[in-house]
Amino acid sequence: DTGVSQDPRHKITKRGQNVTFRCDPISEHNRLYWYRQTLGQGPEFLTYFQNEAQLEKSRLLSDRFSAERPKGSFSTLEIQRTEQGDSAMYLCASRQLGRGDHEQYFGPGTRLTVT
Amino acid sequence: GQNIDQPTEMTATEGAIVQINCTYQTSGFNGLFWYQQHAGEAPTFLSYNVLDGLEEKGRFSSFLSRSKGYSYLLLKELQMKDSASYLCAVRGANSGYALNFGKGTSLLVTP
């Protein structure tokens, strides 16, 4: 297994544009998390999926944000009408619940810059 | 909610030992994690503690005291490549066991 992958690695967009990021978790991991990390801060939880079901969203996730995991495998995170405050690293992590493996495996992240 | 505190920066010498402390206040506790993060890269897992005591893994050890809301990460025989940010994270019982991270401790290892 090659680990968690994310695409794109970098995205520069103009304010007001929509962007979509993709995360491919480790195969057969049933839990998938999205986090956001700004400079000098630790990652902050945004949302998580159990298979294809989105079970919780943080207050950080405004209505401009939407996430999907349609087949319980890859996930997408879309930001509509981007704002400069959305500039951050968006990290995806996956985990297999119930296998005794507590680690969350992180992808390399997508760095978003909104100009 | 969660409140996690760790020093912002530390400096240590190559070959030495450094201890990075983390204190936390949490409404629910389901484990404490340490991750290493090099600039521009993803966090990588270092250790997990759920019971009190010391967990050792090579040059890295992590300690937990649940009653004190305290953990530390001990790095021995420091190498230049250990220069990175070290993130303390608490896993609660909410949010699908998502991790709540501190702001990270930036460690600089000098020759």
PDB file of C-alpha atoms in Angstrom:
ATOM      1  CA  ASP A   1       0.000   0.000   0.000  1.00  0.00           C
ATOM      2  CA  THR A   2       1.343   3.421  -0.892  1.00  0.00           C
ATOM      3  CA  GLY A   3      -0.282   5.272   1.974  1.00  0.00           C
ATOM      4  CA  VAL A   4      -2.689   8.200   1.927  1.00  0.00           C
ATOM      5  CA  SER A   5      -2.459  10.389  -1.162  1.00  0.00           C
ATOM      6  CA  GLN A   6      -3.885  13.829  -1.846  1.00  0.00           C
ATOM      7  CA  ASP A   7      -4.317  15.799  -5.014  1.00  0.00           C
ATOM      8  CA  PRO A   8      -3.387  18.463  -5.859  1.00  0.00           C
ATOM      9  CA  ARG A   9      -0.428  19.157  -3.600  1.00  0.00           C
ATOM     10  CA  HIS A  10      -0.672  22.879  -4.197  1.00  0.00           C
ATOM     11  CA  LYS A  11      -3.528  25.086  -5.365  1.00  0.00           C
ATOM     12  CA  ILE A  12      -3.507  28.814  -5.964  1.00  0.00           C
ATOM     13  CA  THR A  13      -6.867  30.377  -6.621  1.00  0.00           C
ATOM     14  CA  LYS A  14      -8.470  33.780  -6.708  1.00  0.00           C
ATOM     15  CA  ARG A  15     -10.927  34.847  -4.092  1.00  0.00           C
ATOM     16  CA  GLY A  16     -14.444  33.829  -5.007  1.00  0.00           C
ATOM     17  CA  GLN A  17     -13.464  30.768  -7.023  1.00  0.00           C
ATOM     18  CA  ASN A  18     -14.436  27.210  -6.136  1.00  0.00           C
ATOM     19  CA  VAL A  19     -11.822  24.553  -5.446  1.00  0.00           C
ATOM     20  CA  THR A  20     -11.989  20.800  -4.944  1.00  0.00           C
ATOM     21  CA  PHE A  21      -9.433  18.553  -3.303  1.00  0.00           C
ATOM     22  CA  ARG A  22      -9.201  14.803  -3.428  1.00  0.00           C
ATOM     23  CA  CYS A  23      -7.993  12.307  -0.840  1.00  0.00           C
ATOM     24  CA  ASP A  24      -7.300   8.621  -1.459  1.00  0.00           C
ATOM     25  CA  PRO A  25      -7.006   6.844   1.884  1.00  0.00           C
ATOM     26  CA  ILE A  26      -5.214   3.598   2.585  1.00  0.00           C
ATOM     27  CA  SER A  27      -7.354   0.937   0.986  1.00  0.00           C
ATOM     28  CA  GLU A  28      -9.905  -0.657   3.273  1.00  0.00           C
ATOM     29  CA  HIS A  29      -9.545   2.028   5.929  1.00  0.00           C
ATOM     30  CA  ASN A  30     -13.098   2.729   7.013  1.00  0.00           C
ATOM     31  CA  ARG A  31     -12.478   6.043   8.774  1.00  0.00           C
ATOM     32  CA  LEU A  32     -11.445   9.157   6.890  1.00  0.00           C
ATOM     33  CA  TYR A  33     -10.783  12.550   8.458  1.00  0.00           C
ATOM     34  CA  TRP A  34     -10.202  16.030   7.076  1.00  0.00           C
ATOM     35  CA  TYR A  35      -8.131  18.547   9.004  1.00  0.00           C
ATOM     36  CA  ARG A  36      -6.998  22.086   8.301  1.00  0.00           C
ATOM     37  CA  GLN A  37      -3.641  23.463   9.389  1.00  0.00           C
ATOM     38  CA  THR A  38      -2.520  27.079   9.297  1.00  0.00           C
ATOM     39  CA  LEU A  39       1.009  28.318   9.842  1.00  0.00           C
ATOM     40  CA  GLY A  40       2.251  27.831  13.373  1.00  0.00           C
ATOM     41  CA  GLN A  41      -0.787  25.853  14.438  1.00  0.00           C
ATOM     42  CA  GLY A  42      -1.579  22.200  14.833  1.00  0.00           C
ATOM     43  CA  PRO A  43      -4.120  20.531  12.555  1.00  0.00           C
ATOM     44  CA  GLU A  44      -7.772  21.274  13.362  1.00  0.00           C
ATOM     45  CA  PHE A  45     -10.529  18.740  12.821  1.00  0.00           C
ATOM     46  CA  LEU A  46     -13.024  19.547  10.070  1.00  0.00           C
ATOM     47  CA  THR A  47     -15.084  16.427   9.424  1.00  0.00           C
ATOM     48  CA  TYR A  48     -14.966  12.651   9.300  1.00  0.00           C
ATOM     49  CA  PHE A  49     -16.498   9.735   7.452  1.00  0.00           C
ATOM     50  CA  GLN A  50     -17.256   6.207   8.512  1.00  0.00           C
ATOM     51  CA  ASN A  51     -17.267   4.408   5.166  1.00  0.00           C
ATOM     52  CA  GLU A  52     -19.484   6.629   2.956  1.00  0.00           C
ATOM     53  CA  ALA A  53     -21.371   8.306   5.797  1.00  0.00           C
ATOM     54  CA  GLN A  54     -20.308  11.759   6.955  1.00  0.00           C
ATOM     55  CA  LEU A  55     -20.924  11.542  10.683  1.00  0.00           C
ATOM     56  CA  GLU A  56     -19.735  14.843  12.073  1.00  0.00           C
ATOM     57  CA  LYS A  57     -18.728  18.320  10.977  1.00  0.00           C
ATOM     58  CA  SER A  58     -16.801  20.829  13.042  1.00  0.00           C
ATOM     59  CA  ARG A  59     -18.011  24.376  13.555  1.00  0.00           C
ATOM     60  CA  LEU A  60     -15.015  25.370  11.429  1.00  0.00           C
ATOM     61  CA  LEU A  61     -16.772  23.878   8.424  1.00  0.00           C
ATOM     62  CA  SER A  62     -18.945  26.702   7.147  1.00  0.00           C
ATOM     63  CA  ASP A  63     -21.692  26.139   4.618  1.00  0.00           C
ATOM     64  CA  ARG A  64     -19.205  26.999   1.860  1.00  0.00           C
ATOM     65  CA  PHE A  65     -17.470  23.707   2.578  1.00  0.00           C
ATOM     66  CA  SER A  66     -18.777  20.332   1.505  1.00  0.00           C
ATOM     67  CA  ALA A  67     -17.204  16.909   1.683  1.00  0.00           C
ATOM     68  CA  GLU A  68     -18.179  13.614   0.167  1.00  0.00           C
ATOM     69  CA  ARG A  69     -17.023  10.021   0.182  1.00  0.00           C
ATOM     70  CA  PRO A  70     -19.422   8.512  -2.306  1.00  0.00           C
ATOM     71  CA  LYS A  71     -18.263   4.903  -2.374  1.00  0.00           C
ATOM     72  CA  GLY A  72     -16.516   4.737   0.934  1.00  0.00           C
ATOM     73  CA  SER A  73     -13.127   4.969  -0.710  1.00  0.00           C
ATOM     74  CA  PHE A  74     -11.764   8.330  -1.913  1.00  0.00           C
ATOM     75  CA  SER A  75     -13.117  11.598  -0.556  1.00  0.00           C
ATOM     76  CA  THR A  76     -13.439  15.116  -1.942  1.00  0.00           C
ATOM     77  CA  LEU A  77     -13.504  18.428  -0.111  1.00  0.00           C
ATOM     78  CA  GLU A  78     -14.978  21.369  -1.977  1.00  0.00           C
ATOM     79  CA  ILE A  79     -14.760  25.003  -0.960  1.00  0.00           C
ATOM     80  CA  GLN A  80     -17.110  27.382  -2.703  1.00  0.00           C
ATOM     81  CA  ARG A  81     -16.543  31.131  -3.033  1.00  0.00           C
ATOM     82  CA  THR A  82     -13.093  30.922  -1.497  1.00  0.00           C
ATOM     83  CA  GLU A  83     -11.922  33.616   0.901  1.00  0.00           C
ATOM     84  CA  GLN A  84      -8.404  34.601   1.878  1.00  0.00           C
ATOM     85  CA  GLY A  85      -9.003  33.102   5.290  1.00  0.00           C
ATOM     86  CA  ASP A  86      -9.342  29.699   3.634  1.00  0.00           C
ATOM     87  CA  SER A  87      -5.622  29.707   2.845  1.00  0.00           C
ATOM     88  CA  ALA A  88      -4.200  26.731   4.725  1.00  0.00           C
ATOM     89  CA  MET A  89      -2.906  23.194   4.405  1.00  0.00           C
ATOM     90  CA  TYR A  90      -5.756  20.711   4.095  1.00  0.00           C
ATOM     91  CA  LEU A  91      -4.803  17.313   5.474  1.00  0.00           C
ATOM     92  CA  CYS A  92      -6.562  14.017   5.049  1.00  0.00           C
ATOM     93  CA  ALA A  93      -6.035  11.071   7.374  1.00  0.00           C
ATOM     94  CA  SER A  94      -7.381   7.551   7.451  1.00  0.00           C
ATOM     95  CA  ARG A  95      -7.643   4.762   9.953  1.00  0.00           C
ATOM     96  CA  GLN A  96      -9.059   1.264  10.217  1.00  0.00           C
ATOM     97  CA  LEU A  97     -11.411   1.261  13.188  1.00  0.00           C
ATOM     98  CA  GLY A  98     -11.548  -1.885  15.241  1.00  0.00           C
ATOM     99  CA  ARG A  99      -8.277  -3.449  14.207  1.00  0.00           C
ATOM    100  CA  GLY A 100      -6.324  -2.366  17.260  1.00  0.00           C
ATOM    101  CA  ASP A 101      -4.300   0.097  15.200  1.00  0.00           C
ATOM    102  CA  HIS A 102      -4.721   3.477  16.825  1.00  0.00           C
ATOM    103  CA  GLU A 103      -2.656   5.472  14.390  1.00  0.00           C
ATOM    104  CA  GLN A 104      -4.185   7.938  11.986  1.00  0.00           C
ATOM    105  CA  TYR A 105      -2.200   7.955   8.762  1.00  0.00           C
ATOM    106  CA  PHE A 106      -1.875  11.378   7.206  1.00  0.00           C
ATOM    107  CA  GLY A 107      -1.550  12.312   3.582  1.00  0.00           C
ATOM    108  CA  PRO A 108       0.919  14.939   2.343  1.00  0.00           C
ATOM    109  CA  GLY A 109      -1.761  17.636   2.300  1.00  0.00           C
ATOM    110  CA  THR A 110      -3.034  20.160  -0.207  1.00  0.00           C
ATOM    111  CA  ARG A 111      -1.710  23.650   0.329  1.00  0.00           C
ATOM    112  CA  LEU A 112      -4.312  26.217  -0.689  1.00  0.00           C
ATOM    113  CA  THR A 113      -3.432  29.839  -1.327  1.00  0.00           C
ATOM    114  CA  VAL A 114      -6.291  32.244  -1.978  1.00  0.00           C
ATOM    115  CA  THR A 115      -5.183  35.526  -3.555  1.00  0.00           C
TER     116      THR A 115
ATOM    117  CA  GLY B   1     -13.591  20.820  24.835  1.00  0.00           C
ATOM    118  CA  GLN B   2      -9.867  20.319  24.770  1.00  0.00           C
ATOM    119  CA  ASN B   3      -7.034  22.603  25.810  1.00  0.00           C
ATOM    120  CA  ILE B   4      -3.551  21.394  24.932  1.00  0.00           C
ATOM    121  CA  ASP B   5      -0.392  23.292  25.837  1.00  0.00           C
ATOM    122  CA  GLN B   6       3.180  22.695  24.762  1.00  0.00           C
ATOM    123  CA  PRO B   7       6.191  24.976  24.440  1.00  0.00           C
ATOM    124  CA  THR B   8       6.455  26.877  21.193  1.00  0.00           C
ATOM    125  CA  GLU B   9      10.147  26.378  20.571  1.00  0.00           C
ATOM    126  CA  MET B  10      13.086  24.402  21.933  1.00  0.00           C
ATOM    127  CA  THR B  11      16.725  24.146  20.980  1.00  0.00           C
ATOM    128  CA  ALA B  12      19.064  21.256  21.763  1.00  0.00           C
ATOM    129  CA  THR B  13      22.467  20.011  20.726  1.00  0.00           C
ATOM    130  CA  GLU B  14      23.179  17.047  18.492  1.00  0.00           C
ATOM    131  CA  GLY B  15      23.728  13.922  20.587  1.00  0.00           C
ATOM    132  CA  ALA B  16      21.899  15.319  23.607  1.00  0.00           C
ATOM    133  CA  ILE B  17      18.535  14.410  25.156  1.00  0.00           C
ATOM    134  CA  VAL B  18      15.489  16.668  25.008  1.00  0.00           C
ATOM    135  CA  GLN B  19      12.124  16.436  26.737  1.00  0.00           C
ATOM    136  CA  ILE B  20       9.054  18.091  25.242  1.00  0.00           C
ATOM    137  CA  ASN B  21       6.190  18.550  27.675  1.00  0.00           C
ATOM    138  CA  CYS B  22       2.483  18.625  26.972  1.00  0.00           C
ATOM    139  CA  THR B  23      -0.360  19.395  29.349  1.00  0.00           C
ATOM    140  CA  TYR B  24      -3.983  18.952  28.501  1.00  0.00           C
ATOM    141  CA  GLN B  25      -7.464  19.504  29.838  1.00  0.00           C
ATOM    142  CA  THR B  26     -10.142  17.389  28.277  1.00  0.00           C
ATOM    143  CA  SER B  27     -13.763  16.474  28.746  1.00  0.00           C
ATOM    144  CA  GLY B  28     -13.089  12.976  27.476  1.00  0.00           C
ATOM    145  CA  PHE B  29      -9.861  11.032  27.047  1.00  0.00           C
ATOM    146  CA  ASN B  30      -9.167   8.159  24.705  1.00  0.00           C
ATOM    147  CA  GLY B  31      -5.434   8.334  24.229  1.00  0.00           C
ATOM    148  CA  LEU B  32      -2.557  10.743  23.713  1.00  0.00           C
ATOM    149  CA  PHE B  33      -0.450  10.842  20.570  1.00  0.00           C
ATOM    150  CA  TRP B  34       2.804  12.410  19.496  1.00  0.00           C
ATOM    151  CA  TYR B  35       3.433  13.221  15.860  1.00  0.00           C
ATOM    152  CA  GLN B  36       6.495  14.616  14.126  1.00  0.00           C
ATOM    153  CA  GLN B  37       6.054  17.095  11.311  1.00  0.00           C
ATOM    154  CA  HIS B  38       8.790  18.442   9.075  1.00  0.00           C
ATOM    155  CA  ALA B  39       8.109  21.734   7.374  1.00  0.00           C
ATOM    156  CA  GLY B  40       5.658  21.356   4.508  1.00  0.00           C
ATOM    157  CA  GLU B  41       5.120  17.664   5.142  1.00  0.00           C
ATOM    158  CA  ALA B  42       2.427  15.504   6.703  1.00  0.00           C
ATOM    159  CA  PRO B  43       2.520  14.603  10.393  1.00  0.00           C
ATOM    160  CA  THR B  44       4.028  11.193  11.025  1.00  0.00           C
ATOM    161  CA  PHE B  45       3.111   9.046  13.996  1.00  0.00           C
ATOM    162  CA  LEU B  46       5.618   8.668  16.812  1.00  0.00           C
ATOM    163  CA  SER B  47       3.786   7.274  19.830  1.00  0.00           C
ATOM    164  CA  TYR B  48       0.497   6.480  21.517  1.00  0.00           C
ATOM    165  CA  ASN B  49      -0.254   6.311  25.246  1.00  0.00           C
ATOM    166  CA  VAL B  50      -3.582   5.435  26.794  1.00  0.00           C
ATOM    167  CA  LEU B  51      -2.416   4.081  30.165  1.00  0.00           C
ATOM    168  CA  ASP B  52      -0.131   5.798  32.652  1.00  0.00           C
ATOM    169  CA  GLY B  53       3.537   5.137  32.247  1.00  0.00           C
ATOM    170  CA  LEU B  54       6.360   5.154  29.778  1.00  0.00           C
ATOM    171  CA  GLU B  55       6.321   3.770  26.255  1.00  0.00           C
ATOM    172  CA  GLU B  56       9.734   3.337  24.649  1.00  0.00           C
ATOM    173  CA  LYS B  57      10.424   2.998  20.954  1.00  0.00           C
ATOM    174  CA  GLY B  58      14.038   3.275  19.949  1.00  0.00           C
ATOM    175  CA  ARG B  59      15.367   6.794  20.516  1.00  0.00           C
ATOM    176  CA  PHE B  60      11.871   8.045  21.330  1.00  0.00           C
ATOM    177  CA  SER B  61       9.915   7.562  24.559  1.00  0.00           C
ATOM    178  CA  SER B  62       6.591   8.976  25.639  1.00  0.00           C
ATOM    179  CA  PHE B  63       5.162   9.262  29.131  1.00  0.00           C
ATOM    180  CA  LEU B  64       1.608   9.794  30.300  1.00  0.00           C
ATOM    181  CA  SER B  65       0.008  10.730  33.601  1.00  0.00           C
ATOM    182  CA  ARG B  66      -3.753  10.861  33.183  1.00  0.00           C
ATOM    183  CA  SER B  67      -4.392  12.187  36.686  1.00  0.00           C
ATOM    184  CA  LYS B  68      -2.101  15.149  36.018  1.00  0.00           C
ATOM    185  CA  GLY B  69      -3.145  15.691  32.421  1.00  0.00           C
ATOM    186  CA  TYR B  70       0.509  15.530  31.478  1.00  0.00           C
ATOM    187  CA  SER B  71       2.676  13.867  28.891  1.00  0.00           C
ATOM    188  CA  TYR B  72       6.193  14.235  27.623  1.00  0.00           C
ATOM    189  CA  LEU B  73       8.136  13.080  24.610  1.00  0.00           C
ATOM    190  CA  LEU B  74      11.767  12.203  25.223  1.00  0.00           C
ATOM    191  CA  LEU B  75      14.204  12.189  22.341  1.00  0.00           C
ATOM    192  CA  LYS B  76      17.623  10.654  22.934  1.00  0.00           C
ATOM    193  CA  GLU B  77      20.841  10.847  20.929  1.00  0.00           C
ATOM    194  CA  LEU B  78      19.524  13.785  18.963  1.00  0.00           C
ATOM    195  CA  GLN B  79      20.305  13.954  15.280  1.00  0.00           C
ATOM    196  CA  MET B  80      20.104  16.915  12.948  1.00  0.00           C
ATOM    197  CA  LYS B  81      17.178  15.283  11.147  1.00  0.00           C
ATOM    198  CA  ASP B  82      15.176  15.479  14.381  1.00  0.00           C
ATOM    199  CA  SER B  83      14.730  19.209  13.762  1.00  0.00           C
ATOM    200  CA  ALA B  84      10.985  19.389  13.230  1.00  0.00           C
ATOM    201  CA  SER B  85       7.713  20.324  14.869  1.00  0.00           C
ATOM    202  CA  TYR B  86       6.426  17.882  17.478  1.00  0.00           C
ATOM    203  CA  LEU B  87       2.682  17.770  17.890  1.00  0.00           C
ATOM    204  CA  CYS B  88       0.909  16.557  20.997  1.00  0.00           C
ATOM    205  CA  ALA B  89      -2.635  15.369  20.303  1.00  0.00           C
ATOM    206  CA  VAL B  90      -5.423  14.088  22.511  1.00  0.00           C
ATOM    207  CA  ARG B  91      -8.099  11.776  21.222  1.00  0.00           C
ATOM    208  CA  GLY B  92     -11.459  12.365  22.817  1.00  0.00           C
ATOM    209  CA  ALA B  93     -14.560  10.264  22.687  1.00  0.00           C
ATOM    210  CA  ASN B  94     -16.301  12.604  20.246  1.00  0.00           C
ATOM    211  CA  SER B  95     -15.880  13.403  16.574  1.00  0.00           C
ATOM    212  CA  GLY B  96     -15.208   9.822  15.620  1.00  0.00           C
ATOM    213  CA  TYR B  97     -12.077   9.773  17.744  1.00  0.00           C
ATOM    214  CA  ALA B  98     -10.566  12.640  15.796  1.00  0.00           C
ATOM    215  CA  LEU B  99      -7.348  14.088  17.173  1.00  0.00           C
ATOM    216  CA  ASN B 100      -7.187  17.438  18.942  1.00  0.00           C
ATOM    217  CA  PHE B 101      -3.749  18.871  18.407  1.00  0.00           C
ATOM    218  CA  GLY B 102      -1.673  21.345  20.310  1.00  0.00           C
ATOM    219  CA  LYS B 103       0.099  24.080  18.388  1.00  0.00           C
ATOM    220  CA  GLY B 104       3.281  22.068  18.194  1.00  0.00           C
ATOM    221  CA  THR B 105       6.809  22.515  19.528  1.00  0.00           C
ATOM    222  CA  SER B 106       9.408  23.536  16.993  1.00  0.00           C
ATOM    223  CA  LEU B 107      12.656  21.751  17.870  1.00  0.00           C
ATOM    224  CA  LEU B 108      15.941  22.962  16.473  1.00  0.00           C
ATOM    225  CA  VAL B 109      18.922  20.622  16.781  1.00  0.00           C
ATOM    226  CA  THR B 110      22.260  22.404  16.516  1.00  0.00           C
ATOM    227  CA  PRO B 111      25.701  20.934  15.827  1.00  0.00           C
TER     228      PRO B 111
END
